[in-house]
Tab-separated table of N, CA and C in Angstrom:
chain	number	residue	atom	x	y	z
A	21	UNK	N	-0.306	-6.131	-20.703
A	21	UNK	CA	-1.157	-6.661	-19.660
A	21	UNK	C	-1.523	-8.123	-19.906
A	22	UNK	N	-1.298	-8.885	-20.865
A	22	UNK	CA	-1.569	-9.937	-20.987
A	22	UNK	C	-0.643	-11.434	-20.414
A	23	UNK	N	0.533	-10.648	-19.477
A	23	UNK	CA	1.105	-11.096	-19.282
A	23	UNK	C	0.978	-11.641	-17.456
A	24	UNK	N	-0.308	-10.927	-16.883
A	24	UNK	CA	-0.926	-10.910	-15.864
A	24	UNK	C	-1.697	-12.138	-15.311
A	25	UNK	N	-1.778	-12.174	-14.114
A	25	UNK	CA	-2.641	-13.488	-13.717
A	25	UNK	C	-3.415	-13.306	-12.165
A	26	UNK	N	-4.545	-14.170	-11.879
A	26	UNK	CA	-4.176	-13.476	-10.299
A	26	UNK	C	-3.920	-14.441	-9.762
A	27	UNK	N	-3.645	-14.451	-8.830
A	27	UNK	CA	-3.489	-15.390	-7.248
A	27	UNK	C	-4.355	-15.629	-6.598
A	28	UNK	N	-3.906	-16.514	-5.997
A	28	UNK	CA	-5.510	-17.305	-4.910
A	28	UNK	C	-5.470	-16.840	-3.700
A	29	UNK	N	-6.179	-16.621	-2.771
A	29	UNK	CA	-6.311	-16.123	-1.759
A	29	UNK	C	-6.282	-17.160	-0.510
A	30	UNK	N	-5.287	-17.071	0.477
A	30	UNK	CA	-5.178	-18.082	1.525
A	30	UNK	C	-5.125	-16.835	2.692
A	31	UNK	N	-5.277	-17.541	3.244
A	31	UNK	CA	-5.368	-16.630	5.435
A	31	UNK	C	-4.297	-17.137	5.794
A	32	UNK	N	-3.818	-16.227	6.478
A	32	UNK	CA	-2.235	-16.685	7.032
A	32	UNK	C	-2.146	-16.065	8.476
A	33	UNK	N	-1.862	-16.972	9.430
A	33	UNK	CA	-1.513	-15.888	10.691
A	33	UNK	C	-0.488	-14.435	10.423
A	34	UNK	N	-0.429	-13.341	11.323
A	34	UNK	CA	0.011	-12.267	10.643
A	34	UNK	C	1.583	-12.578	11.019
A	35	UNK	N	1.804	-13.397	11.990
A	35	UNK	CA	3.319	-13.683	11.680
A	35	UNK	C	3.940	-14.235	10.662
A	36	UNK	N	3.288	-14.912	10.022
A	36	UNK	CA	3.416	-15.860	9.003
A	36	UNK	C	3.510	-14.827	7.450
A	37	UNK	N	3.101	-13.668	7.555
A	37	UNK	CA	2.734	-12.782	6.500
A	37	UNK	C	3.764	-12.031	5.822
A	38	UNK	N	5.189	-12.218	6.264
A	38	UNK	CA	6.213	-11.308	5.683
A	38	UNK	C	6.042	-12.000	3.992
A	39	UNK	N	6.468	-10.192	3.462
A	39	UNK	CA	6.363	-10.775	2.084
A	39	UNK	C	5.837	-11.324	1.522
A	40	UNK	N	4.228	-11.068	1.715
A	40	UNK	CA	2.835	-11.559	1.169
A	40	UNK	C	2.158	-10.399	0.857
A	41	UNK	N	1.301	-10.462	-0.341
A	41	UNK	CA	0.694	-9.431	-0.683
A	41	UNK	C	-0.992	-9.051	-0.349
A	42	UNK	N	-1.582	-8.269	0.262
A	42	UNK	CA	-2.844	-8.013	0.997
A	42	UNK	C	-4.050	-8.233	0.112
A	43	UNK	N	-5.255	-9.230	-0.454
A	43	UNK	CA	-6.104	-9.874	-1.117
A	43	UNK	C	-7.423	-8.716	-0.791
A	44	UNK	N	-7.402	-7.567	-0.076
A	44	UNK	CA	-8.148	-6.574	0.117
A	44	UNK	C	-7.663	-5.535	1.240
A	45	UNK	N	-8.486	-4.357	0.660
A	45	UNK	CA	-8.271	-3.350	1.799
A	45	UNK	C	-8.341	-3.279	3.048
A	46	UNK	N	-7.489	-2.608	4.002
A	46	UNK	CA	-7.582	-2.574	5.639
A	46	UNK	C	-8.215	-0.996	5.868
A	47	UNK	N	-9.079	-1.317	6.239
A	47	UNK	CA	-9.226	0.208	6.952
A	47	UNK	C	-9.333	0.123	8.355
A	48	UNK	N	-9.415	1.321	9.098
A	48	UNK	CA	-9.762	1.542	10.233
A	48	UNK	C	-10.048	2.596	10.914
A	49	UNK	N	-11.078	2.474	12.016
A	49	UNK	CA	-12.111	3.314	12.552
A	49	UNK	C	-11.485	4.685	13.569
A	50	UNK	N	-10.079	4.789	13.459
A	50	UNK	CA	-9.297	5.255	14.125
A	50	UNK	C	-8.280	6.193	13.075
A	51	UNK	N	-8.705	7.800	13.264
A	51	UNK	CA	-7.670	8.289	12.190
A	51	UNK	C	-6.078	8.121	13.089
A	52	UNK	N	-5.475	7.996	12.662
A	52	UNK	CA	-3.638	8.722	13.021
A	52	UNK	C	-2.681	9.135	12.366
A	53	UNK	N	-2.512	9.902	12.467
A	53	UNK	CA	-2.604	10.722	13.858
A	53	UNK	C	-4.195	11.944	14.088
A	54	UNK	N	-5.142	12.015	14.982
A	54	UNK	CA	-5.561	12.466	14.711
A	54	UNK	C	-6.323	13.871	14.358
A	55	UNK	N	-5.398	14.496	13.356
A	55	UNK	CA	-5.768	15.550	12.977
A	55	UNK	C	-5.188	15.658	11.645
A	56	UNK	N	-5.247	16.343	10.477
A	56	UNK	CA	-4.668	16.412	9.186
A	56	UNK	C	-3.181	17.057	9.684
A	57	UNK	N	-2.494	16.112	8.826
A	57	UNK	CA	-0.982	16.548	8.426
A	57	UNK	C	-0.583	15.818	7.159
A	58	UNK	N	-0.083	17.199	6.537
A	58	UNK	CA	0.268	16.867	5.379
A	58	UNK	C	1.600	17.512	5.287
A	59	UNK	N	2.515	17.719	6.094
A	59	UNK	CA	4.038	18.039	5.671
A	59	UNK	C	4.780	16.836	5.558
A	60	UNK	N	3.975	15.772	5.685
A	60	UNK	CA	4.965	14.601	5.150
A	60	UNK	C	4.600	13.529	4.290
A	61	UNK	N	3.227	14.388	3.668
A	61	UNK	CA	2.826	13.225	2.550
A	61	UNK	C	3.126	13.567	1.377
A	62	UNK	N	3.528	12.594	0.617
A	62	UNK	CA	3.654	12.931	-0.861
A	62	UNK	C	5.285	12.806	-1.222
A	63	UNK	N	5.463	13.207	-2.385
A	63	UNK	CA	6.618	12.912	-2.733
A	63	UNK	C	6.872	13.872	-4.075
A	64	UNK	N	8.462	14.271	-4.444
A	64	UNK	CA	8.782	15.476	-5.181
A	64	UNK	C	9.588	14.689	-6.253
A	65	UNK	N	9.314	15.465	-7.566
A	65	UNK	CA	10.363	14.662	-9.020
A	65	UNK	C	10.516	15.609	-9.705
A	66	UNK	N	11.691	15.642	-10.080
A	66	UNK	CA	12.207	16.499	-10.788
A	66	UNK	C	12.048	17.075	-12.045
A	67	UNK	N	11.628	17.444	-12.857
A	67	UNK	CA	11.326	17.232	-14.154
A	67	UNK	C	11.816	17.059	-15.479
A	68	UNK	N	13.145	17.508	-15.004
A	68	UNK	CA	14.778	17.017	-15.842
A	68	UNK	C	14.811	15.392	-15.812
A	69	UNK	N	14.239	14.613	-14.864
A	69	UNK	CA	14.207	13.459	-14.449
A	69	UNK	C	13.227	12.434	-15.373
A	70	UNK	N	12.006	13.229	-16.175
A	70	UNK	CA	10.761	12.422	-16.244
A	70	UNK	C	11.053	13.061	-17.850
A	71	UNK	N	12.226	13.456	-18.414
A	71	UNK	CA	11.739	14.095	-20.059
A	71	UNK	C	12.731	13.151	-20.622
């Protein structure tokens, strides 16, 4: 970790934003979709994969 630093924070129009990294969280007041679904969250690993 010492190899870390941070960055400065500039405003950018959002066209201007490809391949820039977000300086804080977005939330919003609007779930979506709205109701819980979870058959497509998450992700599967093998465990032959991770030893």
């Amino acid at each position: 970790m010492n190899s870390t630093f941070t960055l400065e924070v500039e405003f950018v129009k959002l066209n201007h934003s490809l391949d820039r990294v977000l300086a804080c969280d977005v939330r919003s007041d609007t779930d979506m979709p709205p109701f819980n679904r979870a058959a497509m969250d998450g992700y599967a690993c093998r465990r032959a994969d991770w030893q």
